[in-house]
XYZ file of C-alpha atoms in Angstrom:
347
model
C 86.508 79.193 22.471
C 90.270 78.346 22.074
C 92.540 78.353 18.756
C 93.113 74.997 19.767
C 89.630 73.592 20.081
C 88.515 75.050 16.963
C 91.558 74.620 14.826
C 91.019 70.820 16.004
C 87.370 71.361 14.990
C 88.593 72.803 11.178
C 91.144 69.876 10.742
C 87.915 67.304 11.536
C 85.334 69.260 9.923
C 82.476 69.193 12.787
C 83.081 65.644 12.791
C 80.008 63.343 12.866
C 80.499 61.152 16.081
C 80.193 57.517 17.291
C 82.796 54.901 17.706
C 84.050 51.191 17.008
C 86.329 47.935 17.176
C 85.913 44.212 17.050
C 88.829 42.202 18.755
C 86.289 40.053 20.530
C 84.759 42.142 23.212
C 81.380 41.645 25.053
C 79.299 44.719 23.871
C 76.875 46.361 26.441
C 73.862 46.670 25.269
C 72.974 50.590 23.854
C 69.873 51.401 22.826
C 68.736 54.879 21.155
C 65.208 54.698 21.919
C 63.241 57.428 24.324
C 65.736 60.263 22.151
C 62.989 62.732 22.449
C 64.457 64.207 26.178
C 67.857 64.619 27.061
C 67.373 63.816 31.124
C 69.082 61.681 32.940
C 67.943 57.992 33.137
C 69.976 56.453 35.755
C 68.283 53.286 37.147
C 68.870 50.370 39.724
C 70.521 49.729 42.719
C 74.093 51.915 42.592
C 75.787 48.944 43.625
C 74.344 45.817 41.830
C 72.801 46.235 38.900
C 70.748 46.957 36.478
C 72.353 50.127 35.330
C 70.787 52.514 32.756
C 71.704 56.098 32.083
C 70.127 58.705 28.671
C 72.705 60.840 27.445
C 72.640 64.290 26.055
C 72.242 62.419 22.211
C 69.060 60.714 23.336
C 70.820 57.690 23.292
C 70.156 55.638 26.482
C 73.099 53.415 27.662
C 71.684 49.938 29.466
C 73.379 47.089 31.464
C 73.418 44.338 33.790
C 74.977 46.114 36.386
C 76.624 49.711 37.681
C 80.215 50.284 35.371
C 82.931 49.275 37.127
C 85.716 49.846 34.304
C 85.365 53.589 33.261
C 87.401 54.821 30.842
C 86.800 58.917 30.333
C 88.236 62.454 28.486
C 90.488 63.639 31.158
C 87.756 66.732 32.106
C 85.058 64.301 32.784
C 87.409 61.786 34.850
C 88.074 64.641 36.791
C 84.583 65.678 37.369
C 83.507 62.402 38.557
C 86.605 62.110 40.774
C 85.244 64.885 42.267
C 81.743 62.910 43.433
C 84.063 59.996 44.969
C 83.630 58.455 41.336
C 87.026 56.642 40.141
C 87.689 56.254 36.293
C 90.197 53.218 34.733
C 91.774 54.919 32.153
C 91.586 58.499 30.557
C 92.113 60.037 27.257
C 93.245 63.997 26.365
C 95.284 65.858 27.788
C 96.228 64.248 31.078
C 99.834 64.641 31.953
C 102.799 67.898 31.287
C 105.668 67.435 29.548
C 107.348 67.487 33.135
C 105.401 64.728 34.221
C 102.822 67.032 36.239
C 99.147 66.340 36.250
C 97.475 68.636 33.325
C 94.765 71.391 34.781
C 91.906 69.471 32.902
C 93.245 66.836 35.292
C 91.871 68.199 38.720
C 92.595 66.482 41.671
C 93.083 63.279 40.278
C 96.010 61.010 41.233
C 97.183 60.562 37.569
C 99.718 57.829 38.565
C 96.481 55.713 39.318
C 94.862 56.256 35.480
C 95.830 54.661 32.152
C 96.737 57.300 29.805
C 95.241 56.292 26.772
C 96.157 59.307 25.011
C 97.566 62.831 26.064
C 97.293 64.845 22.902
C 94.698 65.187 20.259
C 94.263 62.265 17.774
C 96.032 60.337 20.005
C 93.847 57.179 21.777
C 95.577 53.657 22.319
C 92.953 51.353 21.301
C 94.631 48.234 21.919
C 95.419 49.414 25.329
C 91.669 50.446 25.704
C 90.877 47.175 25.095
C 92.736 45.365 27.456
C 91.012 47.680 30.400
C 87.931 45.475 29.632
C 85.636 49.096 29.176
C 82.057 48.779 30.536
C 81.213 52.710 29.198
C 83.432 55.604 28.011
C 82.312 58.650 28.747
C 83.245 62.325 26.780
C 82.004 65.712 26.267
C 80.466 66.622 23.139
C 81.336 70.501 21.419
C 78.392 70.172 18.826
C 74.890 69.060 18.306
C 76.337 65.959 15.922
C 77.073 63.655 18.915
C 80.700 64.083 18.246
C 82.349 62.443 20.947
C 85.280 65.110 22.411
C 88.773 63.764 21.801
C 87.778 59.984 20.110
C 89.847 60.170 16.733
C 87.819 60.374 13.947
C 90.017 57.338 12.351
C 89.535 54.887 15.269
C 85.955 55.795 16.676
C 84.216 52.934 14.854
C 86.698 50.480 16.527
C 86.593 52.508 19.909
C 82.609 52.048 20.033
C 82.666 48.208 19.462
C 84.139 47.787 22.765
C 82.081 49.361 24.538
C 78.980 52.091 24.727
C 79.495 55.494 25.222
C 77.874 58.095 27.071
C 78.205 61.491 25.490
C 77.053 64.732 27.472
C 77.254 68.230 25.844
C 78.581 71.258 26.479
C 77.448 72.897 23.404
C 75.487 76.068 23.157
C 73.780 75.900 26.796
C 74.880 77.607 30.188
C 77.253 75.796 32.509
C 74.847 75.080 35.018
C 73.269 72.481 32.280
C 76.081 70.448 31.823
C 76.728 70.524 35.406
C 73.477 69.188 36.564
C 73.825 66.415 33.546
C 77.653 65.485 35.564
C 76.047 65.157 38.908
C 73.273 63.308 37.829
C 75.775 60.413 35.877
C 78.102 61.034 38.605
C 74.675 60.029 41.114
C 74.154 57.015 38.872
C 77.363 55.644 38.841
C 77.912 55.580 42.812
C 78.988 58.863 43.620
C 77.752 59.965 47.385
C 75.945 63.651 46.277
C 75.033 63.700 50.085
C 78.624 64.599 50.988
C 79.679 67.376 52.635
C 81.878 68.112 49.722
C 79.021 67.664 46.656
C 76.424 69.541 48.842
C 78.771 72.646 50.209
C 80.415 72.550 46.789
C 77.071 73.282 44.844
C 75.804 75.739 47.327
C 79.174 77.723 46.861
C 78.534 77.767 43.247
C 75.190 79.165 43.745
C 76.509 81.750 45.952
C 79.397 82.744 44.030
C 76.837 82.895 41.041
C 74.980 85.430 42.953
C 77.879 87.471 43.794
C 79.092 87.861 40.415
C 75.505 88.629 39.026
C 75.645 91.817 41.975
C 79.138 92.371 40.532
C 78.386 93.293 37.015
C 75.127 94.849 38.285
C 77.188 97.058 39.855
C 80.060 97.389 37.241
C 77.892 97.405 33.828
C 80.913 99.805 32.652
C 83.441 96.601 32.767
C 84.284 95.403 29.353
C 85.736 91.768 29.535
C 87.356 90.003 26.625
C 87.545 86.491 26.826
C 90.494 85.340 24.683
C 93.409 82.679 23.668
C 96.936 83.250 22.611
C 99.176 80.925 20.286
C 102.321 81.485 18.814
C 100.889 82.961 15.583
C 97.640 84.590 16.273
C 95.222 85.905 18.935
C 91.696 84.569 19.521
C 89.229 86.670 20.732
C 85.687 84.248 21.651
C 82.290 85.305 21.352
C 79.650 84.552 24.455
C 77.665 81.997 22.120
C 77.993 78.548 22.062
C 80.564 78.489 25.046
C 79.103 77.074 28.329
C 80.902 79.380 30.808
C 80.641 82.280 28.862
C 76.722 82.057 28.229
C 75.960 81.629 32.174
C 78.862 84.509 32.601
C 76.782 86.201 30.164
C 73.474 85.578 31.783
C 74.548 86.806 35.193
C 74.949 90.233 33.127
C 78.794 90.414 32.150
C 80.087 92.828 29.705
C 81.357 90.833 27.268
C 83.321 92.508 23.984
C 81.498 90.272 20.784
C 83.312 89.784 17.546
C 80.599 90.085 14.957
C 79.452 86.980 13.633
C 81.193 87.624 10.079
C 84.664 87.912 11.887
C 83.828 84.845 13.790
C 83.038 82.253 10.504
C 86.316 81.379 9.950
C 86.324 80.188 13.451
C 83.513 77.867 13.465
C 81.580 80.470 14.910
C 83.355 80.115 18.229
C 86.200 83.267 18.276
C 87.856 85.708 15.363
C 91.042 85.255 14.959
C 93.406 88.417 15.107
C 96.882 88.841 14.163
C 99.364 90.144 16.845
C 100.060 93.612 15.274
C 95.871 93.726 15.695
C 95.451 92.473 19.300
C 93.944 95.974 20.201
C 90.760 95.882 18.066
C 88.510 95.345 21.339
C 89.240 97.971 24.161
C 88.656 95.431 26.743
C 89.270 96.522 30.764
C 89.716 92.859 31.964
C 90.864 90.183 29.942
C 90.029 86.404 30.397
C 92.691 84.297 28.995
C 92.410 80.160 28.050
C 94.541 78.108 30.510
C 94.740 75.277 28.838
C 98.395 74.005 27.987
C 97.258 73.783 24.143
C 97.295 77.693 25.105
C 100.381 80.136 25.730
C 99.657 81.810 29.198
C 100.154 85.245 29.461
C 103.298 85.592 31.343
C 104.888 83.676 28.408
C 102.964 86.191 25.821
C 106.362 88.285 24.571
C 104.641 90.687 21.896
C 104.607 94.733 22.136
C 101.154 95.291 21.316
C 100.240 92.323 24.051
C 102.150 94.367 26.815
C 100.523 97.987 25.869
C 97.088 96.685 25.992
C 95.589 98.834 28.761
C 94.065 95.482 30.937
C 97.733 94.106 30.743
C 99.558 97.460 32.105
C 96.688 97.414 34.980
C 96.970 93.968 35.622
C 94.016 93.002 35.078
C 93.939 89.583 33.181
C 93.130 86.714 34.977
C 93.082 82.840 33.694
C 89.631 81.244 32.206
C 89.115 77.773 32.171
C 88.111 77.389 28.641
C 86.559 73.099 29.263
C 85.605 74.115 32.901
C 85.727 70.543 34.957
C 81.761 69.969 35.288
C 81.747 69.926 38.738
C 80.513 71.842 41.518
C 84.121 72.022 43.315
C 85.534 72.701 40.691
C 83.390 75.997 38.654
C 82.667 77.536 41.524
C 86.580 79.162 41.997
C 85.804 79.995 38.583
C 83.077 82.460 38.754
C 84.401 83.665 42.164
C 87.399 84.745 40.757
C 85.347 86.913 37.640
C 83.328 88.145 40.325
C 86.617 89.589 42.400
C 88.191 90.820 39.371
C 85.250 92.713 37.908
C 84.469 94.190 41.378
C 87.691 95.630 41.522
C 88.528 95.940 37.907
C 88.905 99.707 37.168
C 87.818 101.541 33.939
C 90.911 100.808 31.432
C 89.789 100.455 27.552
Protein backbone atom coordinates (compact mmCIF):
# COMPACT_ATOMS: atom_id res chain seq x y z
CA UNK A 1 0.00 0.00 0.00
CA UNK A 2 1.12 3.53 -1.15
CA UNK A 3 1.64 6.87 1.02
CA UNK A 4 -0.70 8.14 -1.33
CA UNK A 5 -3.59 5.73 -1.05
CA UNK A 6 -3.52 5.71 2.56
CA UNK A 7 -2.75 9.30 3.30
CA UNK A 8 -5.99 9.77 0.99
CA UNK A 9 -7.58 7.09 3.21
CA UNK A 10 -6.47 9.27 6.70
CA UNK A 11 -7.73 12.63 5.15
CA UNK A 12 -11.37 10.65 4.48
CA UNK A 13 -11.34 8.57 7.44
CA UNK A 14 -12.30 4.99 5.82
CA UNK A 15 -14.98 6.83 4.26
CA UNK A 16 -18.45 5.20 4.27
CA UNK A 17 -19.43 4.95 0.48
CA UNK A 18 -22.41 5.54 -1.88
CA UNK A 19 -23.22 8.44 -4.06
CA UNK A 20 -25.83 11.17 -5.27
CA UNK A 21 -27.38 14.17 -7.38
CA UNK A 22 -30.75 15.31 -8.58
CA UNK A 23 -30.64 17.64 -11.74
CA UNK A 24 -33.39 15.60 -13.32
CA UNK A 25 -31.90 12.35 -14.37
CA UNK A 26 -33.68 8.98 -15.10
CA UNK A 27 -32.37 6.68 -12.24
CA UNK A 28 -31.73 2.93 -13.09
CA UNK A 29 -33.22 0.93 -11.01
CA UNK A 30 -30.64 -0.63 -8.00
CA UNK A 31 -31.73 -2.96 -5.82
CA UNK A 32 -29.70 -4.44 -2.68
CA UNK A 33 -31.49 -7.55 -2.31
CA UNK A 34 -29.73 -11.27 -2.73
CA UNK A 35 -26.50 -9.35 -0.53
CA UNK A 36 -25.76 -12.63 1.02
CA UNK A 37 -23.06 -13.72 -2.11
CA UNK A 38 -20.83 -11.55 -3.78
CA UNK A 39 -20.97 -13.49 -7.47
CA UNK A 40 -21.55 -12.13 -10.40
CA UNK A 41 -25.19 -11.74 -11.64
CA UNK A 42 -24.96 -10.71 -15.14
CA UNK A 43 -28.21 -11.51 -17.04
CA UNK A 44 -29.88 -11.10 -20.58
CA UNK A 45 -29.01 -10.90 -23.95
CA UNK A 46 -25.38 -8.80 -24.11
CA UNK A 47 -26.83 -6.78 -26.68
CA UNK A 48 -30.53 -5.93 -25.87
CA UNK A 49 -31.52 -5.99 -22.69
CA UNK A 50 -32.41 -6.81 -19.67
CA UNK A 51 -29.15 -6.20 -17.95
CA UNK A 52 -28.43 -7.19 -14.30
CA UNK A 53 -25.08 -7.51 -12.63
CA UNK A 54 -24.34 -8.21 -8.17
CA UNK A 55 -21.47 -6.39 -7.08
CA UNK A 56 -18.87 -7.12 -4.53
CA UNK A 57 -21.38 -4.97 -1.78
CA UNK A 58 -24.21 -7.39 -2.43
CA UNK A 59 -25.87 -4.81 -4.10
CA UNK A 60 -27.32 -6.02 -7.46
CA UNK A 61 -27.48 -3.35 -10.25
CA UNK A 62 -30.77 -3.99 -12.72
CA UNK A 63 -31.93 -2.45 -16.08
CA UNK A 64 -33.78 -2.44 -19.17
CA UNK A 65 -31.00 -3.05 -21.23
CA UNK A 66 -26.89 -3.69 -21.48
CA UNK A 67 -25.03 0.04 -20.37
CA UNK A 68 -24.17 1.80 -23.14
CA UNK A 69 -22.82 5.12 -21.33
CA UNK A 70 -20.05 3.89 -18.88
CA UNK A 71 -18.44 6.16 -16.94
CA UNK A 72 -15.40 4.35 -14.73
CA UNK A 73 -12.05 5.01 -12.21
CA UNK A 74 -9.40 5.14 -14.78
CA UNK A 75 -8.01 1.34 -13.56
CA UNK A 76 -11.29 -0.22 -14.24
CA UNK A 77 -11.82 1.69 -17.74
CA UNK A 78 -8.71 0.25 -18.53
CA UNK A 79 -9.49 -3.22 -17.54
CA UNK A 80 -12.57 -3.38 -19.50
CA UNK A 81 -10.82 -1.79 -22.51
CA UNK A 82 -8.89 -4.63 -22.31
CA UNK A 83 -12.10 -7.22 -22.99
CA UNK A 84 -13.08 -4.95 -26.17
CA UNK A 85 -15.29 -3.05 -23.47
CA UNK A 86 -15.33 0.91 -24.19
CA UNK A 87 -16.05 3.35 -21.21
CA UNK A 88 -17.63 7.24 -21.80
CA UNK A 89 -15.89 9.04 -19.40
CA UNK A 90 -13.28 8.26 -16.58
CA UNK A 91 -12.35 9.60 -13.28
CA UNK A 92 -8.62 9.42 -11.34
CA UNK A 93 -5.75 9.70 -12.49
CA UNK A 94 -6.00 9.56 -16.26
CA UNK A 95 -3.68 11.91 -18.00
CA UNK A 96 0.44 13.36 -17.09
CA UNK A 97 1.17 16.64 -16.65
CA UNK A 98 2.75 16.33 -20.27
CA UNK A 99 -0.35 15.32 -21.67
CA UNK A 100 0.67 11.44 -21.73
CA UNK A 101 -1.78 8.75 -20.86
CA UNK A 102 -1.25 7.87 -16.91
CA UNK A 103 -0.03 3.98 -16.27
CA UNK A 104 -3.45 3.27 -14.49
CA UNK A 105 -4.53 4.25 -18.00
CA UNK A 106 -3.43 1.06 -20.02
CA UNK A 107 -3.94 0.95 -23.47
CA UNK A 108 -6.65 3.20 -23.65
CA UNK A 109 -6.89 5.97 -26.26
CA UNK A 110 -7.38 8.76 -23.62
CA UNK A 111 -8.20 11.39 -26.33
CA UNK A 112 -11.48 9.24 -26.79
CA UNK A 113 -12.57 9.49 -22.74
CA UNK A 114 -14.06 12.40 -20.76
CA UNK A 115 -11.83 13.20 -17.99
CA UNK A 116 -14.01 13.76 -15.28
CA UNK A 117 -11.35 14.16 -12.87
CA UNK A 118 -7.47 13.47 -12.87
CA UNK A 119 -6.52 13.93 -9.26
CA UNK A 120 -8.05 12.92 -6.03
CA UNK A 121 -11.20 14.82 -4.86
CA UNK A 122 -11.50 15.96 -8.09
CA UNK A 123 -14.93 14.59 -10.16
CA UNK A 124 -16.91 17.07 -12.53
CA UNK A 125 -20.37 16.31 -11.72
CA UNK A 126 -22.02 18.56 -13.98
CA UNK A 127 -19.98 17.18 -16.73
CA UNK A 128 -20.94 13.61 -15.49
CA UNK A 129 -24.21 14.49 -15.97
CA UNK A 130 -24.34 15.60 -19.30
CA UNK A 131 -22.70 11.98 -20.43
CA UNK A 132 -26.26 10.70 -19.65
CA UNK A 133 -24.47 7.68 -17.14
CA UNK A 134 -26.29 4.30 -17.33
CA UNK A 135 -23.67 2.74 -14.39
CA UNK A 136 -20.34 3.97 -12.94
CA UNK A 137 -18.20 1.57 -12.05
CA UNK A 138 -15.01 1.82 -9.22
CA UNK A 139 -12.89 -0.23 -7.08
CA UNK A 140 -13.50 -0.38 -3.54
CA UNK A 141 -10.13 -0.37 -0.82
CA UNK A 142 -12.39 -1.43 2.22
CA UNK A 143 -15.20 -3.58 3.34
CA UNK A 144 -17.53 -0.15 3.76
CA UNK A 145 -18.52 -0.05 0.05
CA UNK A 146 -16.45 3.01 -0.34
CA UNK A 147 -16.48 3.73 -3.83
CA UNK A 148 -12.48 4.40 -4.99
CA UNK A 149 -11.95 8.00 -6.07
CA UNK A 150 -15.96 9.41 -5.74
CA UNK A 151 -15.40 12.54 -3.38
CA UNK A 152 -16.79 12.11 -0.25
CA UNK A 153 -18.53 15.76 -0.72
CA UNK A 154 -20.28 14.97 -4.05
CA UNK A 155 -21.06 11.11 -3.80
CA UNK A 156 -24.70 11.63 -2.78
CA UNK A 157 -25.18 13.79 -5.95
CA UNK A 158 -22.88 11.39 -8.08
CA UNK A 159 -25.27 8.31 -7.12
CA UNK A 160 -28.57 10.07 -8.12
CA UNK A 161 -27.55 9.91 -11.61
CA UNK A 162 -26.93 6.84 -11.90
CA UNK A 163 -26.17 3.23 -10.05
CA UNK A 164 -22.95 2.12 -9.33
CA UNK A 165 -21.24 -1.02 -9.43
CA UNK A 166 -18.51 -1.32 -6.85
CA UNK A 167 -15.99 -4.39 -6.96
CA UNK A 168 -13.26 -4.81 -4.27
CA UNK A 169 -9.92 -5.19 -4.06
CA UNK A 170 -9.70 -5.31 -0.41
CA UNK A 171 -8.08 -7.98 1.64
CA UNK A 172 -8.39 -10.96 -1.05
CA UNK A 173 -5.75 -12.27 -3.69
CA UNK A 174 -5.63 -10.74 -7.14
CA UNK A 175 -6.97 -13.55 -8.84
CA UNK A 176 -10.48 -12.57 -6.97
CA UNK A 177 -10.85 -9.33 -8.24
CA UNK A 178 -9.77 -10.48 -11.52
CA UNK A 179 -12.32 -13.11 -12.03
CA UNK A 180 -15.05 -10.40 -10.58
CA UNK A 181 -13.51 -7.89 -13.89
CA UNK A 182 -13.96 -10.59 -16.42
CA UNK A 183 -17.13 -11.62 -15.33
CA UNK A 184 -18.67 -7.61 -15.53
CA UNK A 185 -16.45 -7.23 -18.38
CA UNK A 186 -18.55 -10.75 -19.88
CA UNK A 187 -21.77 -8.99 -18.93
CA UNK A 188 -21.31 -5.88 -20.43
CA UNK A 189 -20.33 -7.23 -24.08
CA UNK A 190 -16.87 -7.98 -23.85
CA UNK A 191 -15.85 -11.12 -26.31
CA UNK A 192 -13.87 -13.47 -23.37
CA UNK A 193 -13.57 -15.96 -26.37
CA UNK A 194 -10.82 -13.83 -27.93
CA UNK A 195 -7.64 -14.79 -28.62
CA UNK A 196 -6.46 -11.97 -26.49
CA UNK A 197 -8.87 -12.69 -23.11
CA UNK A 198 -8.19 -16.49 -23.48
CA UNK A 199 -4.13 -16.41 -24.20
CA UNK A 200 -4.03 -13.49 -21.78
CA UNK A 201 -5.48 -15.57 -18.76
CA UNK A 202 -3.58 -18.66 -19.58
CA UNK A 203 -0.29 -16.49 -19.46
CA UNK A 204 -1.27 -15.37 -16.11
CA UNK A 205 -1.69 -18.82 -14.96
CA UNK A 206 1.57 -19.75 -16.29
CA UNK A 207 3.50 -16.93 -15.14
CA UNK A 208 1.76 -17.67 -11.69
CA UNK A 209 3.31 -21.01 -11.79
CA UNK A 210 6.66 -19.84 -12.64
CA UNK A 211 6.96 -17.46 -9.93
CA UNK A 212 5.52 -20.01 -7.31
CA UNK A 213 8.84 -22.45 -8.69
CA UNK A 214 10.80 -19.20 -8.31
CA UNK A 215 10.52 -18.54 -4.67
CA UNK A 216 10.42 -22.34 -4.16
CA UNK A 217 13.62 -22.24 -5.31
CA UNK A 218 14.85 -18.86 -3.81
CA UNK A 219 13.12 -19.05 -0.16
CA UNK A 220 16.44 -16.99 0.84
CA UNK A 221 15.05 -13.80 -1.28
CA UNK A 222 13.82 -11.10 0.96
CA UNK A 223 11.53 -8.64 -1.05
CA UNK A 224 10.31 -5.33 0.29
CA UNK A 225 7.49 -3.93 -1.29
CA UNK A 226 7.61 -0.15 -0.80
CA UNK A 227 6.65 3.67 -1.85
CA UNK A 228 8.72 6.77 -1.81
CA UNK A 229 7.46 10.52 -1.39
CA UNK A 230 9.24 13.51 -0.87
CA UNK A 231 9.14 13.28 2.95
CA UNK A 232 8.99 9.73 3.99
CA UNK A 233 9.38 6.07 2.94
CA UNK A 234 6.58 3.47 3.01
CA UNK A 235 7.33 0.14 3.54
CA UNK A 236 3.68 -2.21 2.92
CA UNK A 237 2.79 -5.20 4.64
CA UNK A 238 1.41 -8.46 2.48
CA UNK A 239 -2.19 -8.01 4.14
CA UNK A 240 -4.93 -6.41 2.76
CA UNK A 241 -3.11 -5.69 -0.65
CA UNK A 242 -4.41 -7.82 -3.59
CA UNK A 243 -1.09 -8.39 -5.42
CA UNK A 244 0.84 -8.81 -2.53
CA UNK A 245 -1.45 -11.59 -0.85
CA UNK A 246 -1.44 -13.84 -4.20
CA UNK A 247 2.53 -12.80 -4.37
CA UNK A 248 2.43 -14.00 -0.95
CA UNK A 249 0.54 -17.16 -1.56
CA UNK A 250 2.77 -18.33 -4.39
CA UNK A 251 5.46 -18.36 -1.40
CA UNK A 252 7.37 -14.90 -1.68
CA UNK A 253 9.59 -13.66 0.97
CA UNK A 254 8.09 -10.76 1.92
CA UNK A 255 9.87 -8.32 4.81
CA UNK A 256 6.46 -7.47 7.29
CA UNK A 257 6.35 -4.35 9.35
CA UNK A 258 4.73 -5.46 12.56
CA UNK A 259 1.29 -4.59 12.88
CA UNK A 260 2.03 -1.81 15.67
CA UNK A 261 4.38 0.04 13.13
CA UNK A 262 1.74 -0.33 10.55
CA UNK A 263 -1.47 1.52 12.66
CA UNK A 264 -0.65 4.74 11.78
CA UNK A 265 -0.98 3.60 8.28
CA UNK A 266 -4.35 2.22 8.25
CA UNK A 267 -2.87 -0.99 8.60
CA UNK A 268 -1.63 -0.95 5.02
CA UNK A 269 2.47 0.12 5.31
CA UNK A 270 4.80 1.86 8.26
CA UNK A 271 5.96 4.77 7.45
CA UNK A 272 9.84 5.40 7.80
CA UNK A 273 11.78 8.47 7.70
CA UNK A 274 14.65 8.74 5.09
CA UNK A 275 17.61 8.70 7.58
CA UNK A 276 15.67 5.10 8.56
CA UNK A 277 15.09 3.59 5.08
CA UNK A 278 17.44 0.63 6.11
CA UNK A 279 15.34 -0.92 8.93
CA UNK A 280 14.38 -4.02 6.58
CA UNK A 281 17.50 -5.72 4.91
CA UNK A 282 15.56 -6.40 1.87
CA UNK A 283 17.55 -8.16 -1.39
CA UNK A 284 14.93 -6.96 -3.98
CA UNK A 285 12.87 -4.10 -3.61
CA UNK A 286 9.36 -3.54 -5.21
CA UNK A 287 8.67 0.05 -5.63
CA UNK A 288 4.87 1.82 -6.31
CA UNK A 289 4.69 3.19 -9.91
CA UNK A 290 2.09 5.20 -9.61
CA UNK A 291 2.71 9.01 -10.50
CA UNK A 292 1.21 9.94 -6.89
CA UNK A 293 4.71 8.04 -6.23
CA UNK A 294 8.44 9.30 -6.79
CA UNK A 295 10.14 6.50 -8.94
CA UNK A 296 13.33 5.47 -8.00
CA UNK A 297 15.58 7.01 -10.48
CA UNK A 298 14.21 10.35 -9.16
CA UNK A 299 14.86 9.03 -5.35
CA UNK A 300 18.10 11.54 -4.51
CA UNK A 301 18.74 10.47 -0.73
CA UNK A 302 22.17 8.79 0.63
CA UNK A 303 20.73 6.18 2.64
CA UNK A 304 18.30 5.32 -0.60
CA UNK A 305 21.51 4.81 -2.81
CA UNK A 306 23.55 2.56 -0.08
CA UNK A 307 20.74 0.24 0.38
CA UNK A 308 22.31 -3.05 -0.73
CA UNK A 309 19.14 -3.99 -3.44
CA UNK A 310 19.80 -0.43 -4.94
CA UNK A 311 23.81 -0.86 -5.40
CA UNK A 312 22.86 -4.47 -7.02
CA UNK A 313 20.23 -3.22 -9.00
CA UNK A 314 17.82 -4.98 -7.97
CA UNK A 315 14.54 -2.88 -7.62
CA UNK A 316 12.07 -3.26 -10.03
CA UNK A 317 8.54 -1.23 -10.39
CA UNK A 318 5.16 -2.72 -8.64
CA UNK A 319 1.98 -1.80 -9.78
CA UNK A 320 0.47 -0.85 -6.55
CA UNK A 321 -3.80 -0.75 -8.26
CA UNK A 322 -2.74 -3.56 -10.73
CA UNK A 323 -5.29 -3.05 -13.93
CA UNK A 324 -7.71 -6.17 -13.20
CA UNK A 325 -7.10 -7.74 -16.21
CA UNK A 326 -5.58 -10.73 -17.50
CA UNK A 327 -3.26 -8.72 -20.12
CA UNK A 328 -2.47 -6.65 -18.02
CA UNK A 329 -1.18 -8.69 -14.31
CA UNK A 330 0.30 -11.17 -15.99
CA UNK A 331 3.74 -8.86 -16.99
CA UNK A 332 3.39 -8.24 -13.47
CA UNK A 333 4.12 -11.45 -11.81
CA UNK A 334 6.45 -12.40 -14.73
CA UNK A 335 8.61 -9.76 -14.02
CA UNK A 336 8.80 -10.81 -9.84
CA UNK A 337 9.32 -14.13 -11.07
CA UNK A 338 12.60 -12.98 -13.34
CA UNK A 339 13.85 -10.80 -10.73
CA UNK A 340 13.68 -13.21 -7.81
CA UNK A 341 15.19 -15.99 -10.01
CA UNK A 342 18.06 -14.01 -10.59
CA UNK A 343 18.05 -11.81 -7.59
CA UNK A 344 21.27 -12.60 -5.61
CA UNK A 345 21.64 -12.69 -1.76
CA UNK A 346 22.11 -8.78 -0.83
CA UNK A 347 20.51 -7.77 2.75
Amino acid sequence: MSNARTARFSRRGLLAAGGALGLGAVLAACGDEDAKSGGSEGAGDAKSGPWSFKDDRGTTVKLDKKPANIVAFTGVAAALYDYGVQVKGVFGPTKTEDGKADVQAGDMDISKVTILGNVWDQFNVEKYATLAPDVLISTMFDDAGTLWYVPETSKDKIAKLAPSVGISVYDRQLTAPLQRMWELAESLGGDMKAAKATEAKKRFEEASERLRKAAKANPGIKVMAASASPELFYVSGTNLSVDLEYFKALGVNFIEPPEKAKAQGGGWFESLSWENVDKYKADLIMMDDRTSAIQPADITEATWKKLPAVKAGQVIPRSAEPILSYDKCAPLVENLAAAIEKAKKVG
